[in-house]
Short mmCIF file of C-alpha atoms and ligand atoms in Angstrom, two decimals:
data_model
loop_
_atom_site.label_atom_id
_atom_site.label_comp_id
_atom_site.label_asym_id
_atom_site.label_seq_id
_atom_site.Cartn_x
_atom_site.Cartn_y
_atom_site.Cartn_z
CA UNK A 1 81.55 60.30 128.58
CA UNK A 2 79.09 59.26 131.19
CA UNK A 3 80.12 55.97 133.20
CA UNK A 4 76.94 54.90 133.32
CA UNK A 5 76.89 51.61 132.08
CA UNK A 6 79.98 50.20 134.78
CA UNK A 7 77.47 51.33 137.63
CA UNK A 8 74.63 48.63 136.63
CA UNK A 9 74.32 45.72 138.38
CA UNK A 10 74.70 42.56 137.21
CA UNK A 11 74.09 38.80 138.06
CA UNK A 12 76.72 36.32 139.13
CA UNK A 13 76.03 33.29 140.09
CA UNK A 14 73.74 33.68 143.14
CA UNK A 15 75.31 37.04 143.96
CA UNK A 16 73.48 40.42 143.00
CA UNK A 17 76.41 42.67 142.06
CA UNK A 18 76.02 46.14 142.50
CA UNK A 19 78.04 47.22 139.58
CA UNK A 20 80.21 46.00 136.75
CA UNK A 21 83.34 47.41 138.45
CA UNK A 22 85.79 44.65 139.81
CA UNK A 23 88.20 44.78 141.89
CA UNK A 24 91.47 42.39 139.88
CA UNK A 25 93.70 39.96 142.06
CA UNK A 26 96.88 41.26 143.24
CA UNK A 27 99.50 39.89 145.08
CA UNK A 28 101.03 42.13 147.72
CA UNK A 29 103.67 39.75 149.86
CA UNK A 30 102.43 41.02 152.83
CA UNK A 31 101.23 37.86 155.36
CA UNK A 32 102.05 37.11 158.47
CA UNK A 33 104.39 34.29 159.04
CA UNK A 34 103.01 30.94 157.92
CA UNK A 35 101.33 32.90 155.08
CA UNK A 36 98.99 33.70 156.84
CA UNK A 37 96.24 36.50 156.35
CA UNK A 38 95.79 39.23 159.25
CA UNK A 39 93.77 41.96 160.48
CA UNK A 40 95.90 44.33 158.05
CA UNK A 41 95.01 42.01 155.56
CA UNK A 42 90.87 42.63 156.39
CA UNK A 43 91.27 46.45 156.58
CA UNK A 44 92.84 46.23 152.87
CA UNK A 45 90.50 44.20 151.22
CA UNK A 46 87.31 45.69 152.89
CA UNK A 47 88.33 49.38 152.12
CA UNK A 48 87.32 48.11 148.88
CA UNK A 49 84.39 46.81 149.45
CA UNK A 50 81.96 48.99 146.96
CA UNK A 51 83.43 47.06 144.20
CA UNK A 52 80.86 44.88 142.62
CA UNK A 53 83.14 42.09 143.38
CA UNK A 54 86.50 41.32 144.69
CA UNK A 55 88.92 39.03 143.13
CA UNK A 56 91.61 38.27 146.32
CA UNK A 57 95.59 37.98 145.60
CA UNK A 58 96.66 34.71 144.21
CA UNK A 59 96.57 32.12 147.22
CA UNK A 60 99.04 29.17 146.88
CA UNK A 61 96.96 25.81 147.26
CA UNK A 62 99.72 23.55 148.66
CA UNK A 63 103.19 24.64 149.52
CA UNK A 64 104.79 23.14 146.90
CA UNK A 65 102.54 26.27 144.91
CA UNK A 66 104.49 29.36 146.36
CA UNK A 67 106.80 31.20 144.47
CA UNK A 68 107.07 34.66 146.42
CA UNK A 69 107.44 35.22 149.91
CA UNK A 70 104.48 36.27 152.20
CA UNK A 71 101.95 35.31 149.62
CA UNK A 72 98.99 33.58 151.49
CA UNK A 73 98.12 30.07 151.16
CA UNK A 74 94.56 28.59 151.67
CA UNK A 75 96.17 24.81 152.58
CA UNK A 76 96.43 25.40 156.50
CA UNK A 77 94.14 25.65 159.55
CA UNK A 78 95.80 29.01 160.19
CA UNK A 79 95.83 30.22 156.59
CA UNK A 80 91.64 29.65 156.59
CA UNK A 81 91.33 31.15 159.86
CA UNK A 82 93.23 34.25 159.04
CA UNK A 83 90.89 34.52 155.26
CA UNK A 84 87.86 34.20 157.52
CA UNK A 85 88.39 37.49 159.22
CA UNK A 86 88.94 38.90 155.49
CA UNK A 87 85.86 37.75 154.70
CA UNK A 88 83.81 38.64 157.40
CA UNK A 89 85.19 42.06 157.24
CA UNK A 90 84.51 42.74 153.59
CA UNK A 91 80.40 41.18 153.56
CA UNK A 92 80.45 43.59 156.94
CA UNK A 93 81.30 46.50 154.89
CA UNK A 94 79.01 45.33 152.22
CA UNK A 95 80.97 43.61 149.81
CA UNK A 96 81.53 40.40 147.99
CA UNK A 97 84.67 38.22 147.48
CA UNK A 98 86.03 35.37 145.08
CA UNK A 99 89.77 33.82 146.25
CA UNK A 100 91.72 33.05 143.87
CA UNK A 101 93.69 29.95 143.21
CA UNK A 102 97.33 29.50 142.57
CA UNK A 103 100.12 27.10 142.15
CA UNK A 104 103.27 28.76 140.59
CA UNK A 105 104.70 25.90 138.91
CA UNK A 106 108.48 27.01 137.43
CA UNK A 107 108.21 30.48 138.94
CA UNK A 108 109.38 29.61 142.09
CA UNK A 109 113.04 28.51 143.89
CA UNK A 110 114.34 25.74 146.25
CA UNK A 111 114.30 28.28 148.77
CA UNK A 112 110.81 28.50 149.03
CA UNK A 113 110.27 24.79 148.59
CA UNK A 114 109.66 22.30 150.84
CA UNK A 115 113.09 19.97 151.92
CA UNK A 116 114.78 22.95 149.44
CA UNK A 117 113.51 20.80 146.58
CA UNK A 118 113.46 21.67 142.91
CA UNK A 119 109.99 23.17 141.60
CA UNK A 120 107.34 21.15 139.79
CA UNK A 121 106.51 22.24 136.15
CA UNK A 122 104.89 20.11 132.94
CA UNK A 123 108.52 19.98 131.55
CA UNK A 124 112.00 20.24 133.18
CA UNK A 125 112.56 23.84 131.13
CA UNK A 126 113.67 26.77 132.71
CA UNK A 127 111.97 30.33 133.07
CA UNK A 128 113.80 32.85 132.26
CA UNK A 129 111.99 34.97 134.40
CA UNK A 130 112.45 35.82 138.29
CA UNK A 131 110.31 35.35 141.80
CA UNK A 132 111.15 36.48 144.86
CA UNK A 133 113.06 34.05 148.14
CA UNK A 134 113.78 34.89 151.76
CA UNK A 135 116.24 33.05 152.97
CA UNK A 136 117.15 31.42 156.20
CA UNK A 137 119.42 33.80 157.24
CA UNK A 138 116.09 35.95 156.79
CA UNK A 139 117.24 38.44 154.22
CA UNK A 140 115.50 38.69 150.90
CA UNK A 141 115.34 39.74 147.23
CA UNK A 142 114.60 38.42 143.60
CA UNK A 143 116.02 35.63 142.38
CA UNK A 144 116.06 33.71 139.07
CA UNK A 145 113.89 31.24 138.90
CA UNK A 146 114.99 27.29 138.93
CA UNK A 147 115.16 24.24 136.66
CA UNK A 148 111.60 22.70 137.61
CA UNK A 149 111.61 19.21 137.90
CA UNK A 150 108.71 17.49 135.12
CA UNK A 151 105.68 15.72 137.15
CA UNK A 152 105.11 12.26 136.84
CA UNK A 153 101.89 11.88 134.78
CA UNK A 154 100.91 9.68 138.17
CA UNK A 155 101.17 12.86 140.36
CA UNK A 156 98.88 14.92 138.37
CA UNK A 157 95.58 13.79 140.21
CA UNK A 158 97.31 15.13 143.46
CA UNK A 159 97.66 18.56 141.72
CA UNK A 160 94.03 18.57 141.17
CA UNK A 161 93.11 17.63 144.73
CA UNK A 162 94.84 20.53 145.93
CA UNK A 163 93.27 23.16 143.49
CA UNK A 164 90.00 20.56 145.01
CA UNK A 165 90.65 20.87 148.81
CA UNK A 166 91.66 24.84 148.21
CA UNK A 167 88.33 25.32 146.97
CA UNK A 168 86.62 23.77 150.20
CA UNK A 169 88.77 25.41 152.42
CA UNK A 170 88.20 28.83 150.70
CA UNK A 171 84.18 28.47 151.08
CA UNK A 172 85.13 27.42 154.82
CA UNK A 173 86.65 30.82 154.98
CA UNK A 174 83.69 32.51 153.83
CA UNK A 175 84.65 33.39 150.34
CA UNK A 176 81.40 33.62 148.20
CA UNK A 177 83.41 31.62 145.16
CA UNK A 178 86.70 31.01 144.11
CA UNK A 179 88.93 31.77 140.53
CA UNK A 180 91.32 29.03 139.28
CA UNK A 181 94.54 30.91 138.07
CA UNK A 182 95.22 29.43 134.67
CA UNK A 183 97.38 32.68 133.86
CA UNK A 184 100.39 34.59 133.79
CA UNK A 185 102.46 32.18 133.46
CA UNK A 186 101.68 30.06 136.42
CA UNK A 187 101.31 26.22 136.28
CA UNK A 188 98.11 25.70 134.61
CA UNK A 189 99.25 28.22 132.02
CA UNK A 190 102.48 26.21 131.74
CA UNK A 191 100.74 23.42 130.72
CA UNK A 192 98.07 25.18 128.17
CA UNK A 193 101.01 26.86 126.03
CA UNK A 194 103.59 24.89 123.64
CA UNK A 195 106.45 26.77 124.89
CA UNK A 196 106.54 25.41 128.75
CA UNK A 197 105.09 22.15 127.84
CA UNK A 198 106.96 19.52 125.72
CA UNK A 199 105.21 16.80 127.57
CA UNK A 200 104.78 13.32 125.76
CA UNK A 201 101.63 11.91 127.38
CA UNK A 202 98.23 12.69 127.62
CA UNK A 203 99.18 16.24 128.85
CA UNK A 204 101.03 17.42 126.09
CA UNK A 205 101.24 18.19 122.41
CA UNK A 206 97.44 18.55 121.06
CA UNK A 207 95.82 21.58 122.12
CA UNK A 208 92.70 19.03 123.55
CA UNK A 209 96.19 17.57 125.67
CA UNK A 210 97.38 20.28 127.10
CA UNK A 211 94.08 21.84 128.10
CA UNK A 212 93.35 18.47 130.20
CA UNK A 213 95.04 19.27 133.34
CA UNK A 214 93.29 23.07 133.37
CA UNK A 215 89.99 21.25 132.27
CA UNK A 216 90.37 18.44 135.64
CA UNK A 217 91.19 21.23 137.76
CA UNK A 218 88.03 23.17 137.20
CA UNK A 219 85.63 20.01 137.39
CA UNK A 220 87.15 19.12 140.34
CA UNK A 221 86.64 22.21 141.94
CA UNK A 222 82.90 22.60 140.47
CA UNK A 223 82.51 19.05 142.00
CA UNK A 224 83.74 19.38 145.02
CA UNK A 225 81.95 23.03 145.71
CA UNK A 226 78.75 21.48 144.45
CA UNK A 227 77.81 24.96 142.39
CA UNK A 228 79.46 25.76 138.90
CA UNK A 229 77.96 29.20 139.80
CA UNK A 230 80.79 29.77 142.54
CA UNK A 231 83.95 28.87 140.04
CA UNK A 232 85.41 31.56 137.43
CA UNK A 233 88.93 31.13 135.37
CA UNK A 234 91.52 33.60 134.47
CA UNK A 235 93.74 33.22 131.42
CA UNK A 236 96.17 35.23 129.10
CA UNK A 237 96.28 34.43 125.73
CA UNK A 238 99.32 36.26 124.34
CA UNK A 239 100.67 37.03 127.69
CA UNK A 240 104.48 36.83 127.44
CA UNK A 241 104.99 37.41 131.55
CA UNK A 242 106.94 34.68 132.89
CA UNK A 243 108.78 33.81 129.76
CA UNK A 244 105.44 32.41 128.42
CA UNK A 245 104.74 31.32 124.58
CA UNK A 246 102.48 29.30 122.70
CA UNK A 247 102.82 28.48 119.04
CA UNK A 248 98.87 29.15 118.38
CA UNK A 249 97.28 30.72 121.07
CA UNK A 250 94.49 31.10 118.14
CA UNK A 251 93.53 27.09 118.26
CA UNK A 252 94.76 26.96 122.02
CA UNK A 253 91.99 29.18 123.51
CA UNK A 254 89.46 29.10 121.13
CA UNK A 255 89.75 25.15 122.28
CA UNK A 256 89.78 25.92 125.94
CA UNK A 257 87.18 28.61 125.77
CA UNK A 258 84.71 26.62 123.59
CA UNK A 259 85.03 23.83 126.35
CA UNK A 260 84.20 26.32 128.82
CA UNK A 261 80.44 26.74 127.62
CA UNK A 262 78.98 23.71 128.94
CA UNK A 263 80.42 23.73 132.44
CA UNK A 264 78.47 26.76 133.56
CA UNK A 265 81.12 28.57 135.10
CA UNK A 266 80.50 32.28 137.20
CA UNK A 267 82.71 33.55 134.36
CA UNK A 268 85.59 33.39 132.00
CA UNK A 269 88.16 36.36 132.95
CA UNK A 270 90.53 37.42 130.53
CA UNK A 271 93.76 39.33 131.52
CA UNK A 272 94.78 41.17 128.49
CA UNK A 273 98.68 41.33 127.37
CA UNK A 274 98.69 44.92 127.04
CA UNK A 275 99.41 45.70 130.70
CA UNK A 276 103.27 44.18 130.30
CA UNK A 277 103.43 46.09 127.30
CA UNK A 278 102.94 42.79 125.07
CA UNK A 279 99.60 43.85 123.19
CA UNK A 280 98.63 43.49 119.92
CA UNK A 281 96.59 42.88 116.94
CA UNK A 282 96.17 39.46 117.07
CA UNK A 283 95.50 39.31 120.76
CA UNK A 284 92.83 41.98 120.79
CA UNK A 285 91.47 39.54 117.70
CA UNK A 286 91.67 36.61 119.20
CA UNK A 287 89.03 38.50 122.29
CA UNK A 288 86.83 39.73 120.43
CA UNK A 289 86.61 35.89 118.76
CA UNK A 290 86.53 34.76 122.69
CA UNK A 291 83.58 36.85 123.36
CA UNK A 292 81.66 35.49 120.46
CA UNK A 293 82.62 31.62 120.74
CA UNK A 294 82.03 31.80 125.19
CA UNK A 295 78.43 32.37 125.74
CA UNK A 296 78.02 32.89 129.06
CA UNK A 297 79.98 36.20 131.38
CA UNK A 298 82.51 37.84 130.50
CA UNK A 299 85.11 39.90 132.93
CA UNK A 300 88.52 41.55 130.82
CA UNK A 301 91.32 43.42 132.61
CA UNK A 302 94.25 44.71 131.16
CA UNK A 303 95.06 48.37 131.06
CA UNK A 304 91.29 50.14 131.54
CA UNK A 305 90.17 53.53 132.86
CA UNK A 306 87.19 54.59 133.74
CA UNK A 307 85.99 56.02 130.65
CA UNK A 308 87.27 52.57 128.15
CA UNK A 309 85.76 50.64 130.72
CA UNK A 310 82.32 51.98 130.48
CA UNK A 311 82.64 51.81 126.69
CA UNK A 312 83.31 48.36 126.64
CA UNK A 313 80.35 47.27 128.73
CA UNK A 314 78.35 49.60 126.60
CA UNK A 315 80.01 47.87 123.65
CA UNK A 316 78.80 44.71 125.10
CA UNK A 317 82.27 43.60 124.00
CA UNK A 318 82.96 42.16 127.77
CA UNK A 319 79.97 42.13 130.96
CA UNK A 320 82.33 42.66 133.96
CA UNK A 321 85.72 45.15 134.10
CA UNK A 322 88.46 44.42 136.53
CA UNK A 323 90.40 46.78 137.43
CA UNK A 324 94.72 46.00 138.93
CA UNK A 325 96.50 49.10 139.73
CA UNK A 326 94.30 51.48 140.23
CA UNK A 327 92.20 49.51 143.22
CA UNK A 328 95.93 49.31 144.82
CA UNK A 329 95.86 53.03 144.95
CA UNK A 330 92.28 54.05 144.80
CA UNK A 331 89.92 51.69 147.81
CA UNK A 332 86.78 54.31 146.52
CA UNK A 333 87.37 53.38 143.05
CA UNK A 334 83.83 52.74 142.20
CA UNK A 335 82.41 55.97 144.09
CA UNK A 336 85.05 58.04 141.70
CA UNK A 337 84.36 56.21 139.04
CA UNK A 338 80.69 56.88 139.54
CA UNK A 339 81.41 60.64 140.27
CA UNK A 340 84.25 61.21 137.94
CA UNK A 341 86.55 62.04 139.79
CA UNK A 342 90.53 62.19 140.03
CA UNK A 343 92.26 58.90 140.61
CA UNK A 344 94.91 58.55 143.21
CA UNK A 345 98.66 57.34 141.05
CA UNK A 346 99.60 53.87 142.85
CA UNK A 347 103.38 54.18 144.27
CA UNK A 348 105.26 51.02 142.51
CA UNK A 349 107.95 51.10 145.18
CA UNK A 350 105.19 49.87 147.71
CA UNK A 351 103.47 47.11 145.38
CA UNK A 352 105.05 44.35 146.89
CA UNK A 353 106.09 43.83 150.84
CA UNK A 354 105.58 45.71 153.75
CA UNK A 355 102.72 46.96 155.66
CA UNK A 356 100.35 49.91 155.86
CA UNK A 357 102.34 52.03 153.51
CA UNK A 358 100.97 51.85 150.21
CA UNK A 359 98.26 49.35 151.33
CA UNK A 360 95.54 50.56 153.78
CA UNK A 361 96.96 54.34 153.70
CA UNK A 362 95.55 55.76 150.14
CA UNK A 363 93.11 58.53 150.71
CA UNK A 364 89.47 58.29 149.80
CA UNK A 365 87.22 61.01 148.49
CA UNK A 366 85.98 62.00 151.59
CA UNK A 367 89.07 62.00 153.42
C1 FMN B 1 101.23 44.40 142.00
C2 FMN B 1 100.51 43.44 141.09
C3 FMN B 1 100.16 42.20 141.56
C4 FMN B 1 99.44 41.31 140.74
N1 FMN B 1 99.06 40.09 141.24
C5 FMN B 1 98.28 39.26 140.50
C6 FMN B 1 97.76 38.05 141.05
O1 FMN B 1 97.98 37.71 142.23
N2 FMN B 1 96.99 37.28 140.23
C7 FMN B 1 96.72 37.62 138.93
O2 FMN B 1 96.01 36.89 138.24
N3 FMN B 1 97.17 38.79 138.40
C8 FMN B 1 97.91 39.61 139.16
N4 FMN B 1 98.32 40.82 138.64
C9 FMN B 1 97.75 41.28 137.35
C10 FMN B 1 96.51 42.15 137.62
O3 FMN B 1 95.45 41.37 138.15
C11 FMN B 1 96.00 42.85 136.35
O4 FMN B 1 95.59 41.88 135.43
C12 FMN B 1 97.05 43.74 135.71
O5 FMN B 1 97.60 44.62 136.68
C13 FMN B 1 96.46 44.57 134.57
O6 FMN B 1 95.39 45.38 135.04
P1 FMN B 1 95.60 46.98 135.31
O7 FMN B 1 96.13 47.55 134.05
O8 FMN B 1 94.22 47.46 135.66
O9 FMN B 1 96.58 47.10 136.45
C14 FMN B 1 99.07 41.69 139.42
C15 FMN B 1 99.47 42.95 138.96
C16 FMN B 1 100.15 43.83 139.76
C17 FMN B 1 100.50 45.20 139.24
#
């Protein structure tokens, strides 16, 4: 099949993207200390610059947001510093990129807390689920996950000034827009789904209630960037990563989603379940529903090769593809895509952690 219709360009926003190809946010644990963003960092991201747009690794927005060491943050002088030569290097090489935004909620451990304090979650339940701690003694590993402590409904409004101030300090780093990480299991996905949220105020129960903290976040980013045009989402209905659940993800989305419409966002980005393994009827259902009830772009990820990514943009059953493991291993992934050719297997062992090995060192074509 020809992969024609992933090579168009589309429209995002102000940005002219070259193609439908997109490059999906992964985390690699790989900053410098005070998670901070280097010149390895730049080489990374702009080897990967022909896709139509890049989504960066999730970027903790205040420390309390970090649940893996060496993830970057976007909260400190340093931290926006170190993004800007990222940025620079990737519109140098021709590219454009979102960052995307990320507190961890639960998934996280007094070890990588500030004062060694417990993590902050909707409700004091416990993930089973695992992140990853260095210690002081410096060595490292996974860990389970801690018993978060519930936010005070009168701490909420700081949690959206630091999605807020994230934002701003990810346009002063040059990023051409940003992604709010409702997702995966993080915080904002702790809040949306029943099974991580057994809050009793205006935050929990209703589906309307839980989707207010996700709904605050993303007007107070669109507010305080001035452009709805610069601000996507990610969720994961379904998603069971992170020990997530919801009792209706049916009525929880389609109420999220449906909100979505008026706010004018760059796009809604859906990560698929399948890629954990957790895929099914009703969640591949419940998309196609998304994609009738959200009017404006659509990006899915989840699992896609070249040629089921073309289809579904010829489908018209999504506008944008973005694409995980395969940009970890392939940095020419839209050049094979558009030549089909061969794509490089991505080495697991060198996902996470590290340095050039498995990050800047996978061969393009012409190499
Ligand atoms: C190593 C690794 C790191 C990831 N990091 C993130 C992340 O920072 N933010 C996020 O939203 N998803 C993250 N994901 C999920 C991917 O963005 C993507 O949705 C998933 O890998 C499925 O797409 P694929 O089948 O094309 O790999 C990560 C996945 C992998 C394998």
């Amino acid at each position: 099949m020809s992969h024609a219709a992933l090579l168009q360009p589309y429209r995002l926003g102000s940005l002219e993207l070259p193609n439908r190809i997109v490059m999906a946010p992964l985390t690699r644990q790989r900053t410098q200390p005070g998670n901070v963003p280097y010149a390895l960092t730049a080489t990374y991201y702009a080897q990967r610059a022909s896709a139509g747009l890049i989504i960066s690794e999730a970027s903790q927005v205040c420390p309390e947001g970090q649940g893996y060491a060496w993830t970057p943050g976007i909260h400190s002088p340093a931290q926006i510093a170190g993004w800007q030569g990222v940025t620079q290097a990737v519109h140098n090489a021709g590219g454009r990129i979102f960052l995307q935004l990320w507190h961890v909620g639960r998934i996280s451990h007094p070890e990588l807390q500030p004062n060694q304090q417990a993590p902050v979650a909707p409700s004091a339940i416990q993930a089973k689920a695992q992140c990853y701690v260095q210690y002081a003694d410096g060595s490292h590993g996974m860990a389970d996950t801690a018993l978060p402590r519930a936010l005070e409904t009168a701490e909420l409004p700081g949690i959206v000034q630091a999605y807020a101030q994230g934002a701003a300090n990810a346009i002063e780093a040059g990023f051409d827009g940003v992604e709010v990480h409702a997702a995966n299991g993080y915080l904002l996905d702790q809040f949306l789904c029943s099974g991580s949220n057994q809050r009793t105020d205006a935050y929990g129960g209703s589906a309307e209630n839980r989707a207010r903290l996700v709904l605050e976040v993303l007007d107070a980013v669109v507010a305080r960037l001035g452009d709805s045009g610069k601000v996507g989402i990610r969720l994961s209905p379904y998603g069971t990563f992170n020990d997530m659940h919801d009792a209706n993800p049916e009525e929880t989305f389609s109420y999220l989603v449906g909100e979505l419409n008026s706010r004018h966002l760059a796009y809604l980005h859906i990560n698929r379940p399948d890629w954990t393994g957790a895929g099914s009827a009703e969640a591949e259902a419940l998309l196609n529903n998304l994609r009738k009830l959200y009017q404006r772009t659509l990006m899915v990820a989840g699992g896609y090769d070249a040629t089921s990514g073309a289809q579904t943009v010829q489908d018209n059953s999504a506008d944008l593809v973005a694409y995980g493991r395969p940009y970890i291993a392939n940095p020419d992934l839209a050049e094979r895509i558009a030549q089909n050719a061969a794509w490089n297997e991505p080495d697991v062992s060198t996902f996470y952690g590290g340095a050039e090995q498995g990050y800047t060192d996978y061969p393009t074509l012409s190499a």
